[in-house]
Amino acid sequence: MSSRMHTPHTTCPSCHEEVFLDELVGGRCPLCGYSLDDDDGVCGEYEDSLERADLSWMIFNYFLFKRFDSMGASPLQTMQLLSQYEEACNCNPVTMGQLQFELEVAMTLLDRLKPKKCSRCGQIFLRGGKKTICGDLTRTEFSPAYICPGC
């Protein structure tokens, strides 16, 4: 048995799913956004500052963070990329989807064994170096690039 069984929870009247009170987002159901705050002080102080758009932004950040983390990118680099993207969206909506990035990721065993071509100088190398992923957040695929130890 887990300790989660004893955590206060309720059933959302809108989506009829079990929701734990510590998972509420601004007193609202995290699944459908229905207000569960019965003025009993369960997250009432955040009601005005957190909107429905914030929930979708948090979900977007979570899945982008999860994807880069599964590729082996540093969590700090990922969070810096997400904050740059958020600033670009707030400052200029025209450039919202045009954020280029390059993140250093860990090499897999296959990457360490195969010959690689440096993306900067064109030299072929076998040992050392770095692997990066480059791309744009509007595209679904990111291209890997390798950098030799000399560059």
mmCIF file of C-alpha atoms in Angstrom:
data_model
loop_
_atom_site.group_PDB
_atom_site.id
_atom_site.type_symbol
_atom_site.label_atom_id
_atom_site.label_comp_id
_atom_site.label_asym_id
_atom_site.label_seq_id
_atom_site.Cartn_x
_atom_site.Cartn_y
_atom_site.Cartn_z
ATOM 1 C CA MET A 1 0.000 0.000 0.000
ATOM 2 C CA SER A 2 1.220 3.448 -0.705
ATOM 3 C CA SER A 3 0.829 6.563 1.381
ATOM 4 C CA ARG A 4 -1.180 8.056 -1.503
ATOM 5 C CA MET A 5 -4.270 6.198 -0.256
ATOM 6 C CA HIS A 6 -4.479 8.451 2.796
ATOM 7 C CA THR A 7 -4.098 11.726 0.857
ATOM 8 C CA PRO A 8 -7.290 13.830 0.756
ATOM 9 C CA HIS A 9 -9.057 13.410 -2.569
ATOM 10 C CA THR A 10 -12.414 14.014 -4.186
ATOM 11 C CA THR A 11 -14.289 13.222 -7.388
ATOM 12 C CA CYS A 12 -14.597 15.994 -9.943
ATOM 13 C CA PRO A 13 -18.287 16.701 -10.689
ATOM 14 C CA SER A 14 -17.448 17.638 -14.276
ATOM 15 C CA CYS A 15 -15.204 14.818 -15.557
ATOM 16 C CA HIS A 16 -16.044 12.286 -12.800
ATOM 17 C CA GLU A 17 -12.377 11.443 -12.202
ATOM 18 C CA GLU A 18 -10.699 11.040 -8.816
ATOM 19 C CA VAL A 19 -8.584 14.121 -8.078
ATOM 20 C CA PHE A 20 -6.164 14.544 -5.172
ATOM 21 C CA LEU A 21 -6.456 17.906 -3.449
ATOM 22 C CA ASP A 22 -2.712 18.536 -3.588
ATOM 23 C CA GLU A 23 -2.854 18.242 -7.417
ATOM 24 C CA LEU A 24 -5.400 21.032 -7.883
ATOM 25 C CA VAL A 25 -4.262 23.903 -10.091
ATOM 26 C CA GLY A 26 -5.578 27.108 -8.581
ATOM 27 C CA GLY A 27 -8.493 25.266 -6.991
ATOM 28 C CA ARG A 28 -9.428 23.698 -10.323
ATOM 29 C CA CYS A 29 -9.387 20.151 -11.633
ATOM 30 C CA PRO A 30 -6.095 19.526 -13.512
ATOM 31 C CA LEU A 31 -7.920 17.398 -16.102
ATOM 32 C CA CYS A 32 -10.874 19.549 -17.140
ATOM 33 C CA GLY A 33 -10.401 22.895 -15.365
ATOM 34 C CA TYR A 34 -13.644 22.731 -13.364
ATOM 35 C CA SER A 35 -13.513 24.819 -10.171
ATOM 36 C CA LEU A 36 -13.430 22.562 -7.116
ATOM 37 C CA ASP A 37 -12.726 25.361 -4.651
ATOM 38 C CA ASP A 38 -15.623 25.451 -2.204
ATOM 39 C CA ASP A 39 -14.184 28.483 -0.384
ATOM 40 C CA ASP A 40 -12.568 26.231 2.173
ATOM 41 C CA GLY A 41 -9.106 27.626 1.454
ATOM 42 C CA VAL A 42 -7.742 24.753 -0.636
ATOM 43 C CA CYS A 43 -5.618 26.948 -3.066
ATOM 44 C CA GLY A 44 -7.888 29.954 -3.033
ATOM 45 C CA GLU A 45 -5.062 32.479 -2.956
ATOM 46 C CA TYR A 46 -3.858 31.337 -6.393
ATOM 47 C CA GLU A 47 -7.272 31.509 -8.073
ATOM 48 C CA ASP A 48 -6.786 34.972 -9.565
ATOM 49 C CA SER A 49 -3.208 34.537 -10.748
ATOM 50 C CA LEU A 50 -3.549 31.137 -12.464
ATOM 51 C CA GLU A 51 -5.737 30.912 -15.551
ATOM 52 C CA ARG A 52 -6.673 28.129 -17.949
ATOM 53 C CA ALA A 53 -3.951 29.287 -20.371
ATOM 54 C CA ASP A 54 -1.354 28.719 -17.652
ATOM 55 C CA LEU A 55 -2.394 25.083 -17.402
ATOM 56 C CA SER A 56 -1.811 24.492 -21.112
ATOM 57 C CA TRP A 57 1.546 26.293 -20.873
ATOM 58 C CA MET A 58 2.596 24.059 -17.963
ATOM 59 C CA ILE A 59 1.601 20.942 -19.926
ATOM 60 C CA PHE A 60 3.573 22.157 -22.965
ATOM 61 C CA ASN A 61 6.641 22.798 -20.800
ATOM 62 C CA TYR A 62 6.322 19.381 -19.154
ATOM 63 C CA PHE A 63 6.228 17.442 -22.424
ATOM 64 C CA LEU A 64 9.023 19.469 -24.003
ATOM 65 C CA PHE A 65 11.151 19.004 -20.881
ATOM 66 C CA LYS A 66 10.374 15.273 -20.866
ATOM 67 C CA ARG A 67 11.358 14.898 -24.521
ATOM 68 C CA PHE A 68 14.688 16.695 -24.149
ATOM 69 C CA ASP A 69 15.400 14.822 -20.916
ATOM 70 C CA SER A 70 14.824 11.483 -22.668
ATOM 71 C CA MET A 71 17.312 12.551 -25.357
ATOM 72 C CA GLY A 72 19.917 13.164 -22.648
ATOM 73 C CA ALA A 73 19.943 16.966 -22.525
ATOM 74 C CA SER A 74 20.868 18.711 -19.311
ATOM 75 C CA PRO A 75 17.844 19.843 -17.264
ATOM 76 C CA LEU A 76 19.444 23.276 -16.791
ATOM 77 C CA GLN A 77 19.882 23.747 -20.552
ATOM 78 C CA THR A 78 16.300 22.632 -21.123
ATOM 79 C CA MET A 79 14.908 25.060 -18.557
ATOM 80 C CA GLN A 80 16.959 27.902 -20.073
ATOM 81 C CA LEU A 81 15.572 27.042 -23.506
ATOM 82 C CA LEU A 82 12.008 27.023 -22.154
ATOM 83 C CA SER A 83 12.484 30.402 -20.468
ATOM 84 C CA GLN A 84 13.927 31.859 -23.704
ATOM 85 C CA TYR A 85 10.920 30.526 -25.593
ATOM 86 C CA GLU A 86 8.525 32.039 -23.044
ATOM 87 C CA GLU A 87 10.276 35.426 -23.286
ATOM 88 C CA ALA A 88 10.118 35.289 -27.096
ATOM 89 C CA CYS A 89 6.384 34.542 -26.927
ATOM 90 C CA ASN A 90 5.716 37.402 -24.511
ATOM 91 C CA CYS A 91 7.839 39.989 -26.300
ATOM 92 C CA ASN A 92 7.033 39.344 -29.942
ATOM 93 C CA PRO A 93 4.275 36.894 -30.958
ATOM 94 C CA VAL A 94 5.499 36.988 -34.583
ATOM 95 C CA THR A 95 8.773 35.261 -33.639
ATOM 96 C CA MET A 96 7.005 32.863 -31.290
ATOM 97 C CA GLY A 97 7.643 29.730 -33.357
ATOM 98 C CA GLN A 98 11.031 30.692 -34.730
ATOM 99 C CA LEU A 99 13.325 29.827 -31.855
ATOM 100 C CA GLN A 100 16.451 28.019 -32.999
ATOM 101 C CA PHE A 101 18.314 25.997 -30.400
ATOM 102 C CA GLU A 102 21.322 23.761 -29.902
ATOM 103 C CA LEU A 103 21.525 21.475 -26.858
ATOM 104 C CA GLU A 104 24.402 19.221 -25.859
ATOM 105 C CA VAL A 105 23.237 15.660 -25.208
ATOM 106 C CA ALA A 106 24.937 12.515 -23.983
ATOM 107 C CA MET A 107 26.244 10.078 -26.590
ATOM 108 C CA THR A 108 24.713 6.631 -26.738
ATOM 109 C CA LEU A 109 26.865 3.511 -27.024
ATOM 110 C CA LEU A 110 26.233 3.388 -30.768
ATOM 111 C CA ASP A 111 27.267 7.031 -31.100
ATOM 112 C CA ARG A 112 30.540 6.341 -29.291
ATOM 113 C CA LEU A 113 31.413 3.373 -31.534
ATOM 114 C CA LYS A 114 30.631 4.709 -35.008
ATOM 115 C CA PRO A 115 32.806 7.168 -36.954
ATOM 116 C CA LYS A 116 31.493 10.734 -36.750
ATOM 117 C CA LYS A 117 31.977 13.794 -38.930
ATOM 118 C CA CYS A 118 32.501 17.131 -37.192
ATOM 119 C CA SER A 119 29.800 19.631 -38.107
ATOM 120 C CA ARG A 120 32.213 22.571 -37.724
ATOM 121 C CA CYS A 121 35.451 21.514 -39.447
ATOM 122 C CA GLY A 122 34.362 18.401 -41.392
ATOM 123 C CA GLN A 123 37.021 16.121 -39.858
ATOM 124 C CA ILE A 124 36.124 12.461 -39.236
ATOM 125 C CA PHE A 125 36.841 11.251 -35.704
ATOM 126 C CA LEU A 126 36.208 8.145 -33.599
ATOM 127 C CA ARG A 127 36.840 9.108 -29.959
ATOM 128 C CA GLY A 128 35.815 12.005 -27.790
ATOM 129 C CA GLY A 129 33.843 14.986 -28.945
ATOM 130 C CA LYS A 130 30.313 16.068 -28.199
ATOM 131 C CA LYS A 131 26.882 15.321 -29.580
ATOM 132 C CA THR A 132 24.375 18.134 -29.968
ATOM 133 C CA ILE A 133 20.818 18.334 -31.191
ATOM 134 C CA CYS A 134 19.853 21.333 -33.256
ATOM 135 C CA GLY A 135 16.515 22.471 -34.491
ATOM 136 C CA ASP A 136 13.520 24.702 -34.247
ATOM 137 C CA LEU A 137 10.673 24.237 -31.798
ATOM 138 C CA THR A 138 8.120 24.403 -34.620
ATOM 139 C CA ARG A 139 9.434 21.169 -36.122
ATOM 140 C CA THR A 140 9.018 17.693 -34.722
ATOM 141 C CA GLU A 141 12.447 16.358 -35.684
ATOM 142 C CA PHE A 142 15.779 17.511 -34.357
ATOM 143 C CA SER A 143 19.001 16.840 -36.237
ATOM 144 C CA PRO A 144 22.006 15.474 -34.342
ATOM 145 C CA ALA A 145 25.407 17.041 -34.924
ATOM 146 C CA TYR A 146 28.823 15.968 -33.697
ATOM 147 C CA ILE A 147 31.704 18.229 -32.690
ATOM 148 C CA CYS A 148 35.256 16.868 -32.660
ATOM 149 C CA PRO A 149 37.523 17.346 -29.611
ATOM 150 C CA GLY A 150 39.678 19.863 -31.521
ATOM 151 C CA CYS A 151 36.884 22.347 -32.185
#
